[in-house]
mmCIF file of N, CA and C in Angstrom:
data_model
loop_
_atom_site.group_PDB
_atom_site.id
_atom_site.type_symbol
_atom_site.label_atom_id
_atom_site.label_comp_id
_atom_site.label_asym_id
_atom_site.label_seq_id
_atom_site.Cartn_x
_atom_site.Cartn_y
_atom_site.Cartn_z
ATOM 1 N N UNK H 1 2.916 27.371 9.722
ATOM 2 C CA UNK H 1 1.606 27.998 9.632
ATOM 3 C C UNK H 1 0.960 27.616 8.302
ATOM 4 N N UNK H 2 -0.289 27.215 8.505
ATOM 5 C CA UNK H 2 -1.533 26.735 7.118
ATOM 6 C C UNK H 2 -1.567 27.809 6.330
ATOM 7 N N UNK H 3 -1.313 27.924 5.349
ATOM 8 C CA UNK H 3 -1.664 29.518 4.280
ATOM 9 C C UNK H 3 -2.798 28.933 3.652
ATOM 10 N N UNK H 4 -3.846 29.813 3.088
ATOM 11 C CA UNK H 4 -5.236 29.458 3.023
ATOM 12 C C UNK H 4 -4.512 30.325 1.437
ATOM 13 N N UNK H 5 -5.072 28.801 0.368
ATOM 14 C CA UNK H 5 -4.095 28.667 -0.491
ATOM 15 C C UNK H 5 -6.052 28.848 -1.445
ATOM 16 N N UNK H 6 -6.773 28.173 -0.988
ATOM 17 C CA UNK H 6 -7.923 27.520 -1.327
ATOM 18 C C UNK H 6 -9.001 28.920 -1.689
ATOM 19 N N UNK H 7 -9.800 29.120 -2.825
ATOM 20 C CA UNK H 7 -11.069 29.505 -2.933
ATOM 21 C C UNK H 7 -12.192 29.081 -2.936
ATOM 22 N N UNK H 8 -13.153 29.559 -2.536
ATOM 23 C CA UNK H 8 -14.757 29.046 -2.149
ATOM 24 C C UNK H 8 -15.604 30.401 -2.500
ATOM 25 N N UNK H 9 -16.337 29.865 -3.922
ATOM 26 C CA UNK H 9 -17.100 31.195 -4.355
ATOM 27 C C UNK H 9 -18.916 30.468 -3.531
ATOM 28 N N UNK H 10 -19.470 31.672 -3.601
ATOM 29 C CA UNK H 10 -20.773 31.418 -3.152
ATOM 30 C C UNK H 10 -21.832 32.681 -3.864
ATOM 31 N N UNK H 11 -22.919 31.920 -3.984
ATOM 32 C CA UNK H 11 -23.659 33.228 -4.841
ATOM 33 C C UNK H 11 -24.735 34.161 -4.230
ATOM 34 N N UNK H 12 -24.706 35.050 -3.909
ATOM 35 C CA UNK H 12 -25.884 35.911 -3.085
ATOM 36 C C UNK H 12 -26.863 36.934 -3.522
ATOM 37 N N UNK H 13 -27.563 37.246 -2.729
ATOM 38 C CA UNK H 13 -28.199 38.359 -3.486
ATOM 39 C C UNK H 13 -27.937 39.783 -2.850
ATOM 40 N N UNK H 14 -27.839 40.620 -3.594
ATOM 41 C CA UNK H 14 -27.349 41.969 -2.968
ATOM 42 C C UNK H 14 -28.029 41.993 -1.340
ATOM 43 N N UNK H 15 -28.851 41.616 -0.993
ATOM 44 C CA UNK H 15 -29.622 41.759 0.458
ATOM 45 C C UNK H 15 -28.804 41.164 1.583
ATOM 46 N N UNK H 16 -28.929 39.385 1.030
ATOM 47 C CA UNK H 16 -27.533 38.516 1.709
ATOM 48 C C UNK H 16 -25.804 39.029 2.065
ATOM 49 N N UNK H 17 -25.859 39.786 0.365
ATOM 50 C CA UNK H 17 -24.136 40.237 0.911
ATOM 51 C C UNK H 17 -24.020 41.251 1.630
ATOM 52 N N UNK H 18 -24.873 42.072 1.545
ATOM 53 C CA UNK H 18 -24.784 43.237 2.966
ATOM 54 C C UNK H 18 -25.494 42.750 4.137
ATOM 55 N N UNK H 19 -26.191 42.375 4.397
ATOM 56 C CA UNK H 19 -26.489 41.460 5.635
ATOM 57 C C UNK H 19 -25.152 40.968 6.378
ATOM 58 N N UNK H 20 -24.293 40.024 5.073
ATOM 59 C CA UNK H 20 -23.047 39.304 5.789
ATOM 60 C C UNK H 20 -22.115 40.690 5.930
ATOM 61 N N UNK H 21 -21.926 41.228 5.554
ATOM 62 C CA UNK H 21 -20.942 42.338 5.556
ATOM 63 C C UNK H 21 -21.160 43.063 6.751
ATOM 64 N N UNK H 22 -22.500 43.760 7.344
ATOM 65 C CA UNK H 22 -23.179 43.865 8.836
ATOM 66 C C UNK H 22 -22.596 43.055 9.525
ATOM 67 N N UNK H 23 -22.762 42.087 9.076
ATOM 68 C CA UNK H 23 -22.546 41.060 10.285
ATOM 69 C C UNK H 23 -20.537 40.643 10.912
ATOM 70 N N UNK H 24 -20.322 41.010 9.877
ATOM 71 C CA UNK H 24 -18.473 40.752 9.524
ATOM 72 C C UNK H 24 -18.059 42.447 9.975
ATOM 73 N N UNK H 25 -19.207 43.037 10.382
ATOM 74 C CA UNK H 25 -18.408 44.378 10.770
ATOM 75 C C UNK H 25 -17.188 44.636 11.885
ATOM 76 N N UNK H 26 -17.606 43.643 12.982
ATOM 77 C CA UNK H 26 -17.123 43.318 13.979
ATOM 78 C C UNK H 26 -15.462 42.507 13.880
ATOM 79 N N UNK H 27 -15.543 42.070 12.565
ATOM 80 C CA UNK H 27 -13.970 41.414 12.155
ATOM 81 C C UNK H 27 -13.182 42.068 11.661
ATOM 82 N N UNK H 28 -12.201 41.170 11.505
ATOM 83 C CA UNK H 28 -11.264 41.714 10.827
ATOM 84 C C UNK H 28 -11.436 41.603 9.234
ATOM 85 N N UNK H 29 -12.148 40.552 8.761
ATOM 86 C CA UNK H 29 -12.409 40.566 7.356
ATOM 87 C C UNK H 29 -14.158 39.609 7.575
ATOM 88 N N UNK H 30 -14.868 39.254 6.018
ATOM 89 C CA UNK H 30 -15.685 38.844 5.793
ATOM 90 C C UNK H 30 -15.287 37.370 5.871
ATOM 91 N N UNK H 31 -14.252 36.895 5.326
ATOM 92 C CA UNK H 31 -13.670 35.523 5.605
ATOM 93 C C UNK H 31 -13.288 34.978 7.299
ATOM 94 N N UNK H 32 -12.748 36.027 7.611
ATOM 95 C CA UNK H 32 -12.773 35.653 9.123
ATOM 96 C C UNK H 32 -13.922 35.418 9.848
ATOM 97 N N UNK H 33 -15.025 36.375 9.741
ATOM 98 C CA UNK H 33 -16.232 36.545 10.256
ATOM 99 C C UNK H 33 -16.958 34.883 9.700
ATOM 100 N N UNK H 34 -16.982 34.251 8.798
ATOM 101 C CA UNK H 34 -17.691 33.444 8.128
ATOM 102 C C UNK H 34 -16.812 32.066 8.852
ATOM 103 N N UNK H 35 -15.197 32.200 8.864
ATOM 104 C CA UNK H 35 -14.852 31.203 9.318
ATOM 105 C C UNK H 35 -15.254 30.597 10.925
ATOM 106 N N UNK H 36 -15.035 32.236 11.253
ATOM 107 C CA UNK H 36 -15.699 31.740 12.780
ATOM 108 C C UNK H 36 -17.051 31.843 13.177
ATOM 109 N N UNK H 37 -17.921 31.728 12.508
ATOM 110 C CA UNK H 37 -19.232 31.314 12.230
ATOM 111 C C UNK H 37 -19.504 29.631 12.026
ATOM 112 N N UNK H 38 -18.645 29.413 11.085
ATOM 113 C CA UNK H 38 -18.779 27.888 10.618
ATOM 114 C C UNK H 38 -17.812 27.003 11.845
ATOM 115 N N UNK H 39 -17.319 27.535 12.183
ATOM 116 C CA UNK H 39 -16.126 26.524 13.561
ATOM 117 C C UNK H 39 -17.201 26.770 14.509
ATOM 118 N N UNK H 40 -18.069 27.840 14.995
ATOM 119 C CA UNK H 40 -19.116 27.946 16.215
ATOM 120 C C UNK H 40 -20.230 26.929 16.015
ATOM 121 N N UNK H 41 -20.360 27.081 14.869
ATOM 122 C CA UNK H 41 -21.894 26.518 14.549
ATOM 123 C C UNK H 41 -21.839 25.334 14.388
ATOM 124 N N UNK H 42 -20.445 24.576 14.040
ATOM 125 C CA UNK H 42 -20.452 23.241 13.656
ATOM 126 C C UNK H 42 -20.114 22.275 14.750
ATOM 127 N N UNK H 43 -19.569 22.920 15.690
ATOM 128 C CA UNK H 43 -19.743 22.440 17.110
ATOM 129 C C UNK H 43 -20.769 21.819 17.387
ATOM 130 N N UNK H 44 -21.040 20.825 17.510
ATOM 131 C CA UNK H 44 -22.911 20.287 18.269
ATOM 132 C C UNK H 44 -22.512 20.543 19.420
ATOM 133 N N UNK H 45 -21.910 20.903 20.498
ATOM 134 C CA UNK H 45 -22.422 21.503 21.875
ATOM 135 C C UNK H 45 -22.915 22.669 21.717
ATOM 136 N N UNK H 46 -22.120 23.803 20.427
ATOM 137 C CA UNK H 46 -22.802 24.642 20.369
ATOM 138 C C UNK H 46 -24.078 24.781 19.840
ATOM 139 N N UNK H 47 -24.399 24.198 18.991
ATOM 140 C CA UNK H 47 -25.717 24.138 18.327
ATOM 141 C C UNK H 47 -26.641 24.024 19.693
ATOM 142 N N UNK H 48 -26.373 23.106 20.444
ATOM 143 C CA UNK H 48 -27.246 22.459 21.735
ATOM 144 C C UNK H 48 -27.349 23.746 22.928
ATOM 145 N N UNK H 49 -26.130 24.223 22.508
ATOM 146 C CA UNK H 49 -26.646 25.571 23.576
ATOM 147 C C UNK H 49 -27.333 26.743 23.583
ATOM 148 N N UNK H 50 -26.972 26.664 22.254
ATOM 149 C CA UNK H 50 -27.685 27.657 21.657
ATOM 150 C C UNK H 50 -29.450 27.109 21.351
ATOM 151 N N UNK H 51 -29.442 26.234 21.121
ATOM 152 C CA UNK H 51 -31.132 25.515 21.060
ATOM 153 C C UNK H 51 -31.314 26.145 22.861
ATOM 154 N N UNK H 52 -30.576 25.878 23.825
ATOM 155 C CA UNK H 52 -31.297 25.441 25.203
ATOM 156 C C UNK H 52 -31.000 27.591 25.583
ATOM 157 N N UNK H 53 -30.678 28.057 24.825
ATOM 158 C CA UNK H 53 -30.958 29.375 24.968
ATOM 159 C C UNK H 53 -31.954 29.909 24.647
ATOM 160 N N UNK H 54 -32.275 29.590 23.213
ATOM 161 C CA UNK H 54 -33.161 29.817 22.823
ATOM 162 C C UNK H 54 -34.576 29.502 23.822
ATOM 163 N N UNK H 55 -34.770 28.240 24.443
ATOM 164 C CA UNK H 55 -35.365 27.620 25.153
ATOM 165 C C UNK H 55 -35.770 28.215 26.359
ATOM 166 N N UNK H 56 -35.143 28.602 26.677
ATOM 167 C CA UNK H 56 -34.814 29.640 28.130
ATOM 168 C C UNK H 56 -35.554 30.749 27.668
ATOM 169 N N UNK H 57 -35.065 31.331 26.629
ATOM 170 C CA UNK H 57 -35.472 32.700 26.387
ATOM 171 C C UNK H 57 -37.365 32.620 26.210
ATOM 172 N N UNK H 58 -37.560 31.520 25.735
ATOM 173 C CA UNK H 58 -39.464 31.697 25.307
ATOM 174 C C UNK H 58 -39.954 31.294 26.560
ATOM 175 N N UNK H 59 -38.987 30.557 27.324
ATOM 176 C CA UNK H 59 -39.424 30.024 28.889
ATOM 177 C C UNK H 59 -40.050 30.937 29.823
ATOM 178 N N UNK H 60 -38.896 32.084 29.612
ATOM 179 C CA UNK H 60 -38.747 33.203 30.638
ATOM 180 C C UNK H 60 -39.757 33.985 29.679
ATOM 181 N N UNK H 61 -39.805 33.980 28.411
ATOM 182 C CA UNK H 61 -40.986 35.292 28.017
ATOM 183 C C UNK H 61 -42.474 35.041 28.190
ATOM 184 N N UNK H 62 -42.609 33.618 28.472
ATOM 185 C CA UNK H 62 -43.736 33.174 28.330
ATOM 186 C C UNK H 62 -44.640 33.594 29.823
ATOM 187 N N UNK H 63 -43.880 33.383 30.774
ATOM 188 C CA UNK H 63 -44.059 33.582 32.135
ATOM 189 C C UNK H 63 -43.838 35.086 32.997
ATOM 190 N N UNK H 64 -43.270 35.714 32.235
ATOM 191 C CA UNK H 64 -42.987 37.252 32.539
ATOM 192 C C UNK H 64 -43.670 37.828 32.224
ATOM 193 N N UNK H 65 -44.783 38.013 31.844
ATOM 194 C CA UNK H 65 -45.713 38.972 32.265
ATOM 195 C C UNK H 65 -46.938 38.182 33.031
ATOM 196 N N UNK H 66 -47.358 37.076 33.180
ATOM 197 C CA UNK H 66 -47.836 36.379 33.725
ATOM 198 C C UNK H 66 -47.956 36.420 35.266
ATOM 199 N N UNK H 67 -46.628 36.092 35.731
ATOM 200 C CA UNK H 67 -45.992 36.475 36.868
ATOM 201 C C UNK H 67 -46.424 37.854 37.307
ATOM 202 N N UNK H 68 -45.666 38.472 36.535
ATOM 203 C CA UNK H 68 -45.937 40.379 37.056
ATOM 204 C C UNK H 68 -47.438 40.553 36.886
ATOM 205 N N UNK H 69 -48.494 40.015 36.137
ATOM 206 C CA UNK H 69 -49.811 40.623 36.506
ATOM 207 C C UNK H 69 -50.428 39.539 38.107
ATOM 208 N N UNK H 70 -49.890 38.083 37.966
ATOM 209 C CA UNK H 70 -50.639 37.407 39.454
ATOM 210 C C UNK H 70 -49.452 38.654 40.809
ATOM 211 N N UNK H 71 -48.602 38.848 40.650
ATOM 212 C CA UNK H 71 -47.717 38.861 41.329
ATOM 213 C C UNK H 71 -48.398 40.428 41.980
ATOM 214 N N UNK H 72 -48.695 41.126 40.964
ATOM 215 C CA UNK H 72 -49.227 42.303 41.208
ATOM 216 C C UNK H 72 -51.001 42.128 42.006
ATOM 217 N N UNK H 73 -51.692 41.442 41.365
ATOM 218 C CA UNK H 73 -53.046 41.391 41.744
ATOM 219 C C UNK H 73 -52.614 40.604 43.405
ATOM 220 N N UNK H 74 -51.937 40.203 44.033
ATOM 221 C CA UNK H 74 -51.906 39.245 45.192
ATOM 222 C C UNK H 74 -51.300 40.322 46.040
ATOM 223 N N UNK H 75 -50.503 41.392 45.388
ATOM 224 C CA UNK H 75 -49.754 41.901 46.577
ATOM 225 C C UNK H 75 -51.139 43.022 46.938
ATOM 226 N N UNK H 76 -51.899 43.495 46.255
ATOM 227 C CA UNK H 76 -52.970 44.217 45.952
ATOM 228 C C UNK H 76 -53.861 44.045 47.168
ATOM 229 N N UNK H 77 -54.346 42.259 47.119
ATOM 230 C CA UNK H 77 -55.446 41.452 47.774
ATOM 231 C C UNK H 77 -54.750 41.809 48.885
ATOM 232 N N UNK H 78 -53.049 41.318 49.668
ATOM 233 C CA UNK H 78 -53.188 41.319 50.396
ATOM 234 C C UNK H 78 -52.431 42.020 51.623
ATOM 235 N N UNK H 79 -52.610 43.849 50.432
ATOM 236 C CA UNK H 79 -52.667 45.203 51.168
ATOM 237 C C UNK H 79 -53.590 45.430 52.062
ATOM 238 N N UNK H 80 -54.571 44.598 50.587
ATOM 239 C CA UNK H 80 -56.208 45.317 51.313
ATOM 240 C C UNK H 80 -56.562 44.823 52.595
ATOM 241 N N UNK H 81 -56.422 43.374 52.646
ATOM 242 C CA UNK H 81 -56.285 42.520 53.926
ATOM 243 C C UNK H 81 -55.642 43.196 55.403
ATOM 244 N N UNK H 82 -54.823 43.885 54.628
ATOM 245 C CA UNK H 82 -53.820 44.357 55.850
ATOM 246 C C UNK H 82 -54.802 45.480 56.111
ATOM 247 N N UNK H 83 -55.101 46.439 55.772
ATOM 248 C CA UNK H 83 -55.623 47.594 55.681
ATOM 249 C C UNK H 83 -57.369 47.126 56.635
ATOM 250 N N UNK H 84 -57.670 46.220 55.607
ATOM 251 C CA UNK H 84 -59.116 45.761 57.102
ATOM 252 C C UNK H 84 -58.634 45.170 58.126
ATOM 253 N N UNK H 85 -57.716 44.556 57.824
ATOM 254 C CA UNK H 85 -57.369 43.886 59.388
ATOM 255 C C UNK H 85 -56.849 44.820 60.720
ATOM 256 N N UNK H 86 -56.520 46.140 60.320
ATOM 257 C CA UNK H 86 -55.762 46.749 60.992
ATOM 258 C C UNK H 86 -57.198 47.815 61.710
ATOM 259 N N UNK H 87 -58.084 48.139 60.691
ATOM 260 C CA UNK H 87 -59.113 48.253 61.236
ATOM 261 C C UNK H 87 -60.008 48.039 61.593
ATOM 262 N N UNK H 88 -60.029 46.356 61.979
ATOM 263 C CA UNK H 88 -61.141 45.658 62.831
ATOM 264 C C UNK H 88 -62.276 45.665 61.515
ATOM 265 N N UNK H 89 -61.837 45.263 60.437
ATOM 266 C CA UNK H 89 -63.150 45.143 59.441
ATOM 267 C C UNK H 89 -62.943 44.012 58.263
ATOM 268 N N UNK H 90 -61.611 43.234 58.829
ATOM 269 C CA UNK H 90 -61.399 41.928 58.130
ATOM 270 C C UNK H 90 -62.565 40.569 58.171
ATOM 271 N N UNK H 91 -63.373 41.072 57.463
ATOM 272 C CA UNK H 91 -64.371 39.945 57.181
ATOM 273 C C UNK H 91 -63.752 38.513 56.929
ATOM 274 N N UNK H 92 -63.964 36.981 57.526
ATOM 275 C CA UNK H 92 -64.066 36.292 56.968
ATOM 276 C C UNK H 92 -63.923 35.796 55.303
ATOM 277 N N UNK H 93 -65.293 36.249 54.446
ATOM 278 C CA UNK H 93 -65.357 35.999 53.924
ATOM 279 C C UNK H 93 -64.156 36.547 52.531
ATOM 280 N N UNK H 94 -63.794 37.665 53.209
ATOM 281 C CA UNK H 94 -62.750 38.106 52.020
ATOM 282 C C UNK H 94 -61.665 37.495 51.786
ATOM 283 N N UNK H 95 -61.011 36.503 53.161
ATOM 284 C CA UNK H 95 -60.391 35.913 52.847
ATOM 285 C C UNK H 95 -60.243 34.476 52.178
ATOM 286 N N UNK H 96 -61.710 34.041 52.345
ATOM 287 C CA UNK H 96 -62.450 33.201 51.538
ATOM 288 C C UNK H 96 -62.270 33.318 50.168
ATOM 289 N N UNK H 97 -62.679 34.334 49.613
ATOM 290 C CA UNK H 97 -63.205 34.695 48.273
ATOM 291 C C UNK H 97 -62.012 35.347 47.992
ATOM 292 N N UNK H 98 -61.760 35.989 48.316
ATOM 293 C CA UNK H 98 -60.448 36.936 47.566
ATOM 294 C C UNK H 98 -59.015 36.528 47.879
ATOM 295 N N UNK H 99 -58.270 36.168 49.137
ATOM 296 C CA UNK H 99 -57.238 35.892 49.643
ATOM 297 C C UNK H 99 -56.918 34.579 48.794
ATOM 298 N N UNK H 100 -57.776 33.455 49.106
ATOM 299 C CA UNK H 100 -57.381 32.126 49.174
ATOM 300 C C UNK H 100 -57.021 31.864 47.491
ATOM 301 N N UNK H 101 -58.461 32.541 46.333
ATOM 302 C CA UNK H 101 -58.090 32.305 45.428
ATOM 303 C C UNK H 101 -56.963 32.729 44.696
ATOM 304 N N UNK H 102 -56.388 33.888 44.841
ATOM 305 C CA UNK H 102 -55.388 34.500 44.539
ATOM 306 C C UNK H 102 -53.946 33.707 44.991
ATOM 307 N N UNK H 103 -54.105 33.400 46.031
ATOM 308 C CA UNK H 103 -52.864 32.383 46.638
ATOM 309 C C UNK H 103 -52.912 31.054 45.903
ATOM 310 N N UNK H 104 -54.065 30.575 45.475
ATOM 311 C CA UNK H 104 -53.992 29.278 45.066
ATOM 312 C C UNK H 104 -53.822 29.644 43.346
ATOM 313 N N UNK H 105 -53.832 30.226 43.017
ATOM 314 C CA UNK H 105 -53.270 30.740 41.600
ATOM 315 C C UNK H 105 -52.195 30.924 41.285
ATOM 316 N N UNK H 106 -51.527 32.031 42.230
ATOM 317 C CA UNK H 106 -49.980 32.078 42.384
ATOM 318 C C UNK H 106 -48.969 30.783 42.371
ATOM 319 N N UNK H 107 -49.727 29.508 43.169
ATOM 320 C CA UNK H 107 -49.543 28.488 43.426
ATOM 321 C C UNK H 107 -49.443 28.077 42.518
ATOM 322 N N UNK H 108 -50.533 28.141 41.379
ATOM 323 C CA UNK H 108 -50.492 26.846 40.399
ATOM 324 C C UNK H 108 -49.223 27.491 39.082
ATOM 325 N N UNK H 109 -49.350 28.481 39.171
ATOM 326 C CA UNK H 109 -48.397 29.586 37.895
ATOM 327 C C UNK H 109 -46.974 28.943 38.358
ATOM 328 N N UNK H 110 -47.049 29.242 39.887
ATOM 329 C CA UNK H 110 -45.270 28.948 40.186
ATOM 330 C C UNK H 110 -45.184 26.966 39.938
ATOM 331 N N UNK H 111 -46.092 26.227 40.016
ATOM 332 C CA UNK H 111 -45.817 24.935 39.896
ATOM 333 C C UNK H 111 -45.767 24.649 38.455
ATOM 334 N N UNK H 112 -46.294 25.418 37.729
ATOM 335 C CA UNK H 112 -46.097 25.173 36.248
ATOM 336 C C UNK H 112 -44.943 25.696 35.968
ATOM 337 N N UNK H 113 -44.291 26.999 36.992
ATOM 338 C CA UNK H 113 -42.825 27.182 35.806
ATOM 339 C C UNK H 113 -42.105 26.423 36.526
ATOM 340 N N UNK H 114 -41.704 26.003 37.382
ATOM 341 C CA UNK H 114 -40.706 24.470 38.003
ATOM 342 C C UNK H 114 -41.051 23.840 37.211
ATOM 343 N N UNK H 115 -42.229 23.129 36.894
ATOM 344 C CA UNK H 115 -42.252 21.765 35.739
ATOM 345 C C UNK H 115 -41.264 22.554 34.879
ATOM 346 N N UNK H 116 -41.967 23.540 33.783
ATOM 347 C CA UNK H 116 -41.176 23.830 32.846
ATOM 348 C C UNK H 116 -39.890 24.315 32.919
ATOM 349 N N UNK H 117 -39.350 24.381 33.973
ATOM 350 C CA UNK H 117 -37.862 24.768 34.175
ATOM 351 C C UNK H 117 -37.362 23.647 34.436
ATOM 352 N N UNK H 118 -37.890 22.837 35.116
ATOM 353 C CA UNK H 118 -37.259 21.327 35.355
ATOM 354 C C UNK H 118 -36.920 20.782 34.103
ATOM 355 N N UNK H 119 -38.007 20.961 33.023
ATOM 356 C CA UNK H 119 -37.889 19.992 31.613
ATOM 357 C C UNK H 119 -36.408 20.713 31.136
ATOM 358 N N UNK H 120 -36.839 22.502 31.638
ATOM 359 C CA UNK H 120 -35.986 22.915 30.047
ATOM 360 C C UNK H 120 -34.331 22.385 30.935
ATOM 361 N N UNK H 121 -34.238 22.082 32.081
ATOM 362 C CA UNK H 121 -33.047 21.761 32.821
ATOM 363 C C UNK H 121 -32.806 20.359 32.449
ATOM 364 N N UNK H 122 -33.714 19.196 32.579
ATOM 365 C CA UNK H 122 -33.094 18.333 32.248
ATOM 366 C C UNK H 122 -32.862 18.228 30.699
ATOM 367 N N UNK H 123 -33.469 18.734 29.752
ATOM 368 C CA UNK H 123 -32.647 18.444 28.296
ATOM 369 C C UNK H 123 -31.744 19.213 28.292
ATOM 370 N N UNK H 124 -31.332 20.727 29.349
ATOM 371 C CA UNK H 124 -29.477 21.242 29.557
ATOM 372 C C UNK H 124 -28.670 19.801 29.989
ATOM 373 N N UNK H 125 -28.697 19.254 30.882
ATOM 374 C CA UNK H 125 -28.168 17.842 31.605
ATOM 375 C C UNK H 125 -27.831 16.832 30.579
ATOM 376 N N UNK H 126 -28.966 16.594 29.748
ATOM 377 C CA UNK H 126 -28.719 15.147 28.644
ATOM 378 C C UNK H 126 -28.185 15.694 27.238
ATOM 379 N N UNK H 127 -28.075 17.335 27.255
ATOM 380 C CA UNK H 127 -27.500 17.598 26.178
ATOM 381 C C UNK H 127 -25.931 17.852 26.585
ATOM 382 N N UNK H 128 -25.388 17.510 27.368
ATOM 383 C CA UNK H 128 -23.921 17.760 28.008
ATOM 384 C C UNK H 128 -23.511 16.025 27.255
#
């Protein structure tokens, strides 16, 4: 067994060393916590996964509420649809004006997050 024979001073500011100490709460010591910090991080797959997490995460925030307001206004349009149609007062034109555009919106939102899920998928793929 390696005995860790070696010192490594580093200089901080009272903010930094309790920050790391937070963070080393979870260990068994501050040296442990730091070692397995530096073996995670120095990994480049990990670095790369952690980038394509990150990636994901602004992906999905960017589009989540987006989603939930078309997603909401369409199911809305086409209550109402149901509701005239059921009483013989489904105009034409509403589905003109109100139905079609709403569908073709939904349309374009969901073709933009495939592109952008496609991209953020293929740099997961070429970062393997």
């Amino acid at each position: 067994m390696n005995q860790r024979t070696k010192y490594f001073q580093l200089r901080l500011t009272p903010a930094e060393a309790e920050h790391i100490r937070e963070k080393a709460a979870y260990y068994s010591s501050v040296s442990h916590y730091i070692r397995s910090a530096i073996a995670e991080y120095s990994h480049v797959n990990a670095k790369q996964r952690l980038e394509l997490v990150n990636n994901l995460g602004a992906f999905y925030r960017k589009y989540q509420n987006e989603l939930s307001w078309i997603g909401s206004n369409l199911n809305q349009s086409v209550k109402r649809a149901n509701e005239l149609s059921v009483a013989g007062l489904l105009a034409p034109s509403y589905v003109q004006e109100v139905l079609i555009p709403q569908i073709q919106e939904t349309q374009r939102t969901l073709n933009e997050i495939k592109r952008g899920l496609n991209a953020v998928t293929q740099k997961a793929i070429k970062s393997k």
